[in-house]
Amino acid sequence: MGQPARISARPSQLKPSSKKRTHLWLLLIPLLCFLSISTPRLGLVGLGEETQRSSHPSPEPAFPDLPRHCAAIPAISPSTFEARRNTLAKRLRQLGAAAYIAEPSSSAAYYFNVSDAHWRLSERPLLFVVTSSVSATADRDGDISANVSILTPKFEATRAKLLPLSPSAYIQWAEEQDPFAVLFDALRLPSNSTVFIDGNARLFVADGLQRALPHGRVQNAPPQVVEIRERKTSEEINILKCANEATLLAIRATHKRMRIGMHESDARELVAGALAAVGLERAGCLTLFGENAALPHGSGTNRVLQKEDFALFDCTGQLHGYWSDVTRTVALPDSSIPDDHLEIWHHVHAAQSLARVATYPGALTNHPDIVARARLMLDGYAPYFTHRLGHGIGLDVHESPYLRGVPAAQATLIQTGHTFSDEPGVYIEGKVGVRLEDCMVVEEGAPYATFLTAGVGGAALSPWEP
Ligand SMILES: *[C@@H]1O[C@H](CO)[C@@H](O)[C@H](O)[C@H]1NC(C)=O
Ligand SMILES: *[C@@H]1O[C@H](CO)[C@@H](O)[C@H](O)[C@H]1NC(C)=O
Ligand SMILES: *[C@@H]1O[C@H](CO)[C@@H](O)[C@H](O)[C@H]1NC(C)=O
């Protein structure tokens, strides 16, 4: 998955759980374009939204009661970045790999604090390279440390030197040179080396590296390396908790200001203001009323909220680079929701809480999905739960490992430090859509996962108490 883009692109809301839905979404794009041109107030999927928002430069005053919830939460410290790189270096040595290579990406953000927001990807590769150095005294684990090099286009070297890290070498490739050959010449790796490449790197980079190392192996970083970033430390969990709490507070504040008769676009603007007021960056919120919520990515009709309608908010935002992801399906005090829709809400709620308890260290990643699906099967709703239960979350909104009902042989183990979304849903096209989502963390010493929103009450209590 790529790095989520700014609010206007909203890829974070595209929960790509099924191919079928992705195709549906693609079919809807022309419709959305047409609607947003012909009906300016729609402001859908970012089309026309920036202009709408620019007429309200500061949405904060709408939520004077909403404090910047995470002002006291520190960003990742410099020593943590160094420790992460040293862990990586040790892992490389254990696995017999000579180097780890990443493009600017969420993985580069993890190890070097540089994402593709700091250095935009282009056809000219800029690469981060980690090799391991051993001190002369011993070959004990503690003496292995990371040696970082940056491969940069020669004419961009000055700009590369402004990036916030101090590598031991800037390796420069001139326009007439093969960047990958220049890299391996400079590193002087044995020609039969194994090199790990980050899973986000583009194919031409992987391909070019392999061609420049014909007797070696360039391969995707294996699970032992991916795991370093997957398993969060308490420093990261504190950030993730606060981001998710803030997101839920913003949804609740929005809920209090809603009224029957408002448009989806009004609610979308309201929740954007709340997410900004609470202090989240790059925030966005899928906002769908009534039957529109039955299409997990929306329908684009800017529906007016009726008394019989649920409203669904699926919001994300960033704190210190880490993402939140919270979904609430709500009703208003004067709503009159049909009984069968309320029943669906309570079944989804039950599935969500069972799935959390089914998420514990040593369980397989397919287990919580199977449990949530089994709960919905009891009432005949399983066929309407059309996507996976959840995804990992961290520096990417969607990252590995995923909670999917795959065969056991394809599942991996849930471990402490893992953070996942827990988001069952029921979607009956033309009628109703209900999804409830809180992210959860598997912490050391706890029997099963805790919601990252627990600090502000956690899961919804009812459609009226989100
Ligand atoms: C990481 O980058 C952010 C800006 O993107 C900066 O505010 C922060 O201080 C950096 N952290 C370190 C440890 O350099
Ligand atoms: C780190 O890597 C650079 C570039 O390959 C190399 O010149 C340097 O000697 C290395 N340093 C150590 C301590 O291994
Ligand atoms: C790589 O080549 C060196 C000799 O240059 C040899 O000692 C080593 O065993 C080889 N490694 C692999 C994995 O083939």
XYZ file of C-alpha atoms and ligand atoms in Angstrom:
508
model
C 0.000 0.000 0.000
C 1.272 3.444 -0.802
C 1.627 6.295 1.619
C -1.758 7.940 2.101
C -1.961 11.244 0.305
C -3.507 14.495 1.437
C -7.157 14.918 2.169
C -8.168 15.540 -1.422
C -7.057 12.123 -2.589
C -8.509 10.253 0.382
C -6.991 6.881 -0.445
C -7.123 6.026 3.214
C -10.832 5.562 2.987
C -10.533 3.135 0.143
C -10.468 0.032 2.227
C -9.344 -2.266 -0.526
C -10.791 -5.391 0.984
C -12.250 -6.901 -2.136
C -11.451 -6.605 -5.798
C -15.135 -6.349 -6.544
C -15.487 -3.206 -4.500
C -12.421 -1.632 -6.039
C -13.996 -2.165 -9.450
C -17.238 -0.628 -8.282
C -15.310 2.368 -7.096
C -13.598 2.759 -10.450
C -16.970 2.678 -12.172
C -18.184 5.426 -9.853
C -15.369 7.852 -10.621
C -16.879 9.222 -13.869
C -20.208 9.641 -12.045
C -18.537 11.485 -9.184
C -16.757 13.813 -11.607
C -20.015 14.531 -13.388
C -21.902 15.178 -10.162
C -19.308 17.461 -8.690
C -19.179 19.543 -11.846
C -22.933 19.813 -12.199
C -23.696 20.278 -8.498
C -21.028 22.435 -6.858
C -22.267 21.916 -3.310
C -21.567 18.203 -3.460
C -17.848 18.521 -2.850
C -17.351 14.791 -3.176
C -14.179 12.847 -2.730
C -12.196 16.003 -2.642
C -13.422 17.255 -5.986
C -14.275 20.860 -5.311
C -13.704 20.285 -1.645
C -10.518 22.310 -1.377
C -12.314 25.357 -2.753
C -15.162 24.828 -0.323
C -12.780 24.570 2.536
C -10.713 27.570 1.493
C -13.781 29.740 2.040
C -13.581 28.575 5.663
C -9.864 29.032 6.300
C -10.117 28.272 9.993
C -12.727 25.696 10.923
C -11.596 25.625 14.576
C -14.071 28.203 15.935
C -16.901 25.726 15.253
C -15.481 23.513 18.020
C -14.257 25.792 20.827
C -14.891 22.941 23.300
C -12.594 20.530 21.462
C -9.048 20.858 22.808
C -5.911 19.794 20.954
C -6.097 16.416 22.559
C -2.510 15.230 21.980
C -0.473 18.370 22.690
C 1.492 16.563 25.429
C 2.403 13.461 23.398
C 6.034 13.575 22.234
C 7.179 12.612 18.746
C 9.582 9.706 18.231
C 12.940 10.603 19.778
C 16.240 10.725 17.848
C 17.675 7.833 19.874
C 14.724 5.655 18.854
C 15.523 6.141 15.177
C 19.103 5.084 15.865
C 17.983 2.059 17.875
C 15.664 0.980 15.048
C 18.529 1.108 12.542
C 20.794 -0.888 14.836
C 18.097 -3.535 15.298
C 17.848 -3.715 11.525
C 21.633 -4.063 11.197
C 21.660 -6.965 13.671
C 18.807 -8.647 11.849
C 20.683 -8.304 8.527
C 23.698 -10.001 10.027
C 21.619 -12.830 11.538
C 19.989 -13.431 8.166
C 23.225 -13.239 6.190
C 22.166 -10.196 4.187
C 24.663 -7.523 3.159
C 22.307 -4.552 2.961
C 18.775 -3.215 3.289
C 17.612 -0.683 0.722
C 14.535 1.571 0.836
C 13.115 4.416 -1.212
C 11.524 7.401 0.559
C 8.409 5.694 1.973
C 6.763 4.815 5.257
C 9.598 2.350 5.913
C 12.142 5.127 5.336
C 10.058 7.260 7.703
C 10.387 4.472 10.272
C 14.184 4.171 10.045
C 15.261 7.632 8.858
C 12.332 10.008 9.536
C 12.097 10.708 5.796
C 8.947 9.796 3.917
C 7.865 10.459 0.345
C 6.325 13.681 1.689
C 9.892 14.967 2.323
C 11.387 13.681 -0.914
C 8.999 13.074 -3.767
C 9.628 9.954 -5.784
C 10.738 10.533 -9.337
C 12.357 8.492 -12.099
C 15.760 9.322 -10.549
C 16.262 7.040 -7.576
C 17.270 8.324 -4.169
C 17.914 5.339 -1.926
C 18.624 4.757 1.732
C 21.026 1.908 2.380
C 21.771 0.194 5.676
C 24.714 -2.162 6.055
C 25.984 -3.546 9.332
C 29.294 -2.590 10.916
C 30.994 -4.674 13.572
C 33.260 -3.094 16.110
C 36.796 -4.511 16.216
C 36.495 -5.766 19.807
C 34.024 -8.628 19.452
C 31.284 -10.019 17.307
C 28.695 -9.947 20.038
C 25.247 -8.645 19.125
C 25.695 -5.403 21.021
C 28.636 -4.399 18.881
C 26.789 -4.460 15.597
C 25.555 -1.101 14.442
C 23.985 0.378 11.355
C 25.998 2.097 8.676
C 23.735 4.352 6.610
C 24.466 5.572 3.095
C 22.327 7.674 0.792
C 22.421 7.158 -2.950
C 21.492 10.482 -4.539
C 21.348 11.963 -8.025
C 24.566 13.998 -8.252
C 22.824 17.245 -9.222
C 20.468 16.832 -6.225
C 23.223 16.089 -3.703
C 22.920 19.480 -2.018
C 19.221 18.914 -1.437
C 19.845 15.345 -0.225
C 22.275 16.745 2.338
C 19.422 18.818 3.770
C 17.505 15.644 4.703
C 17.393 15.282 8.503
C 19.898 12.455 8.873
C 23.673 12.152 8.859
C 24.700 9.136 6.812
C 28.295 7.960 6.739
C 28.315 8.467 2.954
C 26.463 10.268 0.173
C 26.952 8.170 -2.944
C 26.324 10.311 -6.010
C 25.344 9.087 -9.452
C 25.696 11.319 -12.489
C 23.060 11.503 -15.199
C 25.070 9.332 -17.613
C 25.656 6.576 -15.035
C 23.658 3.549 -13.904
C 22.667 4.515 -10.332
C 22.525 0.930 -9.154
C 25.966 0.027 -10.484
C 27.358 3.182 -8.845
C 25.781 2.088 -5.564
C 27.266 -1.396 -5.529
C 30.683 -0.100 -6.641
C 30.716 2.288 -3.698
C 29.503 -0.266 -1.162
C 32.031 -2.883 -2.352
C 29.692 -5.736 -1.425
C 30.764 -9.292 -2.359
C 29.280 -10.006 -5.782
C 27.256 -12.956 -4.433
C 25.602 -10.862 -1.673
C 21.987 -11.037 -0.629
C 20.348 -7.611 -0.484
C 16.938 -6.943 1.079
C 14.730 -4.348 -0.510
C 11.797 -2.663 1.221
C 8.400 -3.898 0.027
C 7.372 -0.344 -0.948
C 10.242 0.072 -3.430
C 9.239 0.361 -7.065
C 9.815 -2.446 -9.527
C 12.348 -0.568 -11.681
C 14.451 -0.058 -8.558
C 14.330 -3.737 -7.569
C 14.994 -4.722 -11.156
C 17.873 -2.283 -11.595
C 19.494 -3.422 -8.350
C 19.278 -7.063 -9.402
C 20.820 -6.321 -12.809
C 23.675 -4.468 -11.126
C 24.293 -7.477 -8.857
C 23.979 -10.372 -11.307
C 25.603 -12.978 -9.062
C 23.799 -11.835 -5.936
C 20.181 -11.836 -4.822
C 17.964 -8.804 -4.439
C 14.841 -9.877 -2.568
C 11.885 -8.466 -0.700
C 12.724 -7.923 2.969
C 11.652 -11.147 4.742
C 9.168 -11.353 7.656
C 11.979 -11.118 10.247
C 12.754 -7.632 8.931
C 9.163 -6.532 8.288
C 8.348 -7.552 11.867
C 10.630 -4.860 13.295
C 8.263 -2.169 12.047
C 5.080 -4.178 12.578
C 5.557 -4.602 16.320
C 5.103 -1.244 17.995
C 6.932 -0.010 21.078
C 5.225 1.823 23.949
C 6.484 5.116 22.485
C 4.588 4.377 19.273
C 1.550 2.959 21.065
C 1.163 6.181 23.058
C 1.044 8.156 19.825
C -1.391 5.719 18.203
C -3.643 5.776 21.268
C -3.833 9.547 21.319
C -4.453 9.837 17.566
C -7.305 7.341 17.770
C -8.796 8.946 20.893
C -8.700 12.365 19.210
C -10.429 10.959 16.128
C -13.229 9.477 18.225
C -13.631 12.749 20.159
C -13.979 14.585 16.834
C -16.677 12.162 15.641
C -18.574 12.538 18.928
C -18.384 16.342 18.781
C -19.677 16.219 15.189
C -22.495 13.869 16.180
C -23.720 16.410 18.764
C -23.982 19.118 16.086
C -25.862 17.104 13.479
C -29.519 17.508 12.534
C -32.063 15.670 10.414
C -32.226 17.323 6.989
C -28.523 18.123 6.630
C -26.553 16.973 3.576
C -23.673 14.517 3.645
C -21.433 17.355 2.445
C -22.436 19.500 5.474
C -21.576 16.689 7.851
C -18.321 16.062 6.006
C -17.332 19.701 6.427
C -18.323 19.616 10.084
C -16.241 16.541 10.857
C -13.252 17.967 8.941
C -13.439 20.995 11.248
C -13.591 18.762 14.305
C -10.593 16.681 13.186
C -8.583 19.878 12.637
C -9.669 21.339 15.984
C -8.610 18.222 17.844
C -5.153 18.573 16.303
C -4.848 15.816 13.686
C -2.935 16.221 10.432
C -3.828 15.023 6.928
C -7.246 14.087 8.283
C -10.142 12.862 6.181
C -13.512 11.303 6.807
C -15.777 9.211 4.650
C -19.282 10.488 5.513
C -22.310 8.527 4.301
C -26.025 8.616 5.124
C -28.618 5.843 4.961
C -28.364 3.435 2.062
C -25.238 5.234 0.812
C -23.336 3.537 3.625
C -24.168 0.179 2.029
C -21.474 0.916 -0.539
C -18.398 0.891 1.662
C -16.802 3.587 -0.481
C -19.893 5.687 -0.896
C -22.338 6.477 -3.651
C -21.827 10.162 -4.375
C -25.426 11.352 -4.062
C -24.915 13.858 -1.211
C -27.970 12.432 0.484
C -30.086 14.443 2.917
C -30.236 12.819 6.355
C -33.680 11.303 6.983
C -35.127 10.213 10.321
C -34.786 6.573 9.224
C -31.085 6.938 8.301
C -27.951 5.988 10.110
C -24.952 8.252 9.435
C -21.586 6.558 8.988
C -18.269 8.321 9.655
C -14.987 6.575 8.809
C -12.229 8.974 9.814
C -8.444 8.948 9.695
C -5.815 11.456 10.753
C -2.137 11.607 11.652
C -0.198 12.402 14.792
C 3.618 12.452 14.494
C 3.256 10.391 11.312
C 1.104 7.669 12.902
C -2.469 7.131 11.688
C -5.818 6.771 13.366
C -8.789 4.939 11.864
C -12.178 5.062 13.580
C -15.663 4.362 12.215
C -18.966 5.111 13.894
C -22.492 4.474 12.627
C -24.748 6.891 14.496
C -28.368 7.976 14.951
C -29.676 11.332 16.214
C -32.007 11.929 19.196
C -34.973 12.435 16.842
C -34.051 9.605 14.449
C -36.471 6.732 14.101
C -34.302 3.884 12.865
C -36.145 0.773 11.597
C -35.909 -2.141 14.038
C -34.139 -4.426 11.576
C -31.446 -1.793 11.048
C -30.973 -1.389 14.793
C -30.670 -5.143 15.055
C -27.885 -5.086 12.448
C -26.080 -2.396 14.442
C -26.135 -4.596 17.558
C -24.937 -7.683 15.656
C -22.010 -5.722 14.196
C -21.255 -4.368 17.665
C -21.212 -7.903 19.104
C -18.952 -9.116 16.279
C -16.556 -6.240 16.923
C -16.221 -6.995 20.625
C -15.821 -10.751 20.074
C -13.106 -10.095 17.494
C -11.146 -8.015 20.004
C -11.184 -10.844 22.547
C -10.098 -13.238 19.778
C -6.995 -11.109 19.146
C -4.259 -12.361 21.469
C -0.569 -13.258 21.244
C -0.094 -16.645 19.600
C -3.425 -16.646 17.736
C -3.277 -16.698 13.952
C -4.175 -13.519 12.081
C -7.163 -15.294 10.482
C -8.708 -16.101 13.877
C -10.370 -12.756 14.782
C -11.832 -12.527 11.272
C -13.266 -16.047 11.519
C -14.750 -15.290 14.954
C -16.402 -12.022 13.822
C -17.797 -13.733 10.717
C -19.124 -16.653 12.756
C -20.947 -14.219 15.052
C -22.636 -12.564 12.065
C -23.426 -15.971 10.552
C -25.654 -16.801 13.548
C -28.102 -14.158 12.371
C -27.653 -14.688 8.653
C -25.638 -11.524 8.081
C -22.259 -13.089 7.281
C -22.845 -12.833 3.481
C -23.178 -9.056 3.936
C -19.826 -8.739 5.718
C -17.951 -8.399 2.460
C -14.467 -7.308 3.527
C -11.730 -8.489 5.863
C -11.999 -7.743 9.578
C -8.984 -5.467 9.787
C -5.546 -4.254 8.849
C -2.354 -3.352 10.648
C -1.982 0.374 11.326
C 0.996 2.600 12.065
C 2.961 4.833 9.705
C 0.613 3.518 6.991
C -3.159 3.490 7.518
C -3.197 0.001 6.059
C -0.104 -2.093 6.685
C 0.790 -5.699 7.381
C -0.217 -7.875 9.107
C -3.838 -8.105 7.968
C -6.722 -9.819 9.780
C -8.214 -11.885 6.977
C -9.964 -15.252 6.922
C -7.208 -16.870 4.859
C -6.288 -20.582 5.250
C -4.101 -21.156 8.327
C -1.034 -21.827 6.176
C -1.193 -18.258 4.851
C -1.889 -16.628 8.215
C 0.839 -15.346 10.543
C 1.053 -15.154 14.313
C -0.406 -12.284 16.272
C 2.344 -10.921 18.540
C 2.655 -8.292 21.248
C 3.073 -4.818 19.811
C 0.788 -5.542 16.867
C -1.878 -2.928 16.179
C -4.924 -3.713 14.031
C -8.228 -2.215 13.058
C -11.272 -4.214 14.223
C -13.982 -3.206 11.767
C -16.776 -5.614 10.965
C -19.576 -4.278 8.780
C -22.872 -5.314 7.220
C -23.816 -3.813 3.845
C -27.220 -4.472 2.282
C -27.267 -2.585 -1.020
C -30.135 -0.173 -1.485
C -31.001 -0.411 2.217
C -28.450 0.026 4.956
C -24.773 -0.085 5.845
C -23.314 -0.422 9.341
C -19.619 -0.485 10.218
C -18.000 -0.050 13.608
C -14.249 0.360 13.847
C -11.790 0.852 16.649
C -8.131 0.025 16.362
C -6.622 -2.278 18.961
C -3.218 -3.116 20.369
C -1.869 -6.422 21.637
C 0.067 -5.366 24.725
C 2.538 -7.314 26.831
C 0.832 -8.970 29.813
C -2.752 -8.439 28.609
C -4.823 -11.563 27.825
C -6.168 -10.039 24.594
C -6.195 -6.800 22.635
C -7.241 -3.418 24.039
C -8.881 -0.721 21.960
C -6.624 2.244 21.240
C -9.706 4.383 21.957
C -10.117 2.910 25.473
C -8.787 6.106 27.094
C -11.958 7.927 25.974
C -14.365 5.063 26.570
C -13.574 2.755 23.641
C -16.242 1.101 21.534
C -19.655 2.673 20.917
C -22.440 1.850 23.387
C -25.339 2.402 21.008
C -26.077 4.334 17.798
C -26.866 7.314 20.067
C -23.722 6.934 22.194
C -20.802 6.687 19.781
C 11.270 13.964 12.273
O 10.713 14.806 11.281
C 9.796 15.749 11.749
C 9.298 16.575 10.589
O 8.815 15.779 9.586
C 10.438 16.651 12.773
O 9.463 17.525 13.303
C 11.059 15.825 13.891
O 11.757 16.659 14.760
C 11.992 14.798 13.307
N 12.495 13.933 14.373
C 13.786 13.724 14.558
C 14.120 12.830 15.687
O 14.623 14.190 13.829
C 30.050 2.705 6.053
O 29.749 2.645 4.670
C 30.523 3.482 3.851
C 29.975 3.387 2.434
O 30.004 2.097 1.977
C 31.977 3.088 3.967
O 32.770 3.960 3.204
C 32.419 3.126 5.420
O 33.734 2.635 5.554
C 31.504 2.305 6.290
N 31.838 2.506 7.687
C 31.976 1.492 8.542
C 32.299 1.854 9.939
O 31.834 0.335 8.204
C 30.313 -15.802 -1.814
O 31.603 -15.841 -2.328
C 32.634 -16.035 -1.359
C 33.975 -15.999 -2.052
O 34.113 -14.807 -2.750
C 32.427 -17.374 -0.636
O 33.374 -17.506 0.385
C 31.025 -17.419 -0.053
O 30.762 -18.698 0.488
C 29.983 -17.110 -1.126
N 28.695 -17.012 -0.494
C 27.599 -17.553 -0.999
C 26.331 -17.356 -0.247
O 27.628 -18.201 -2.036
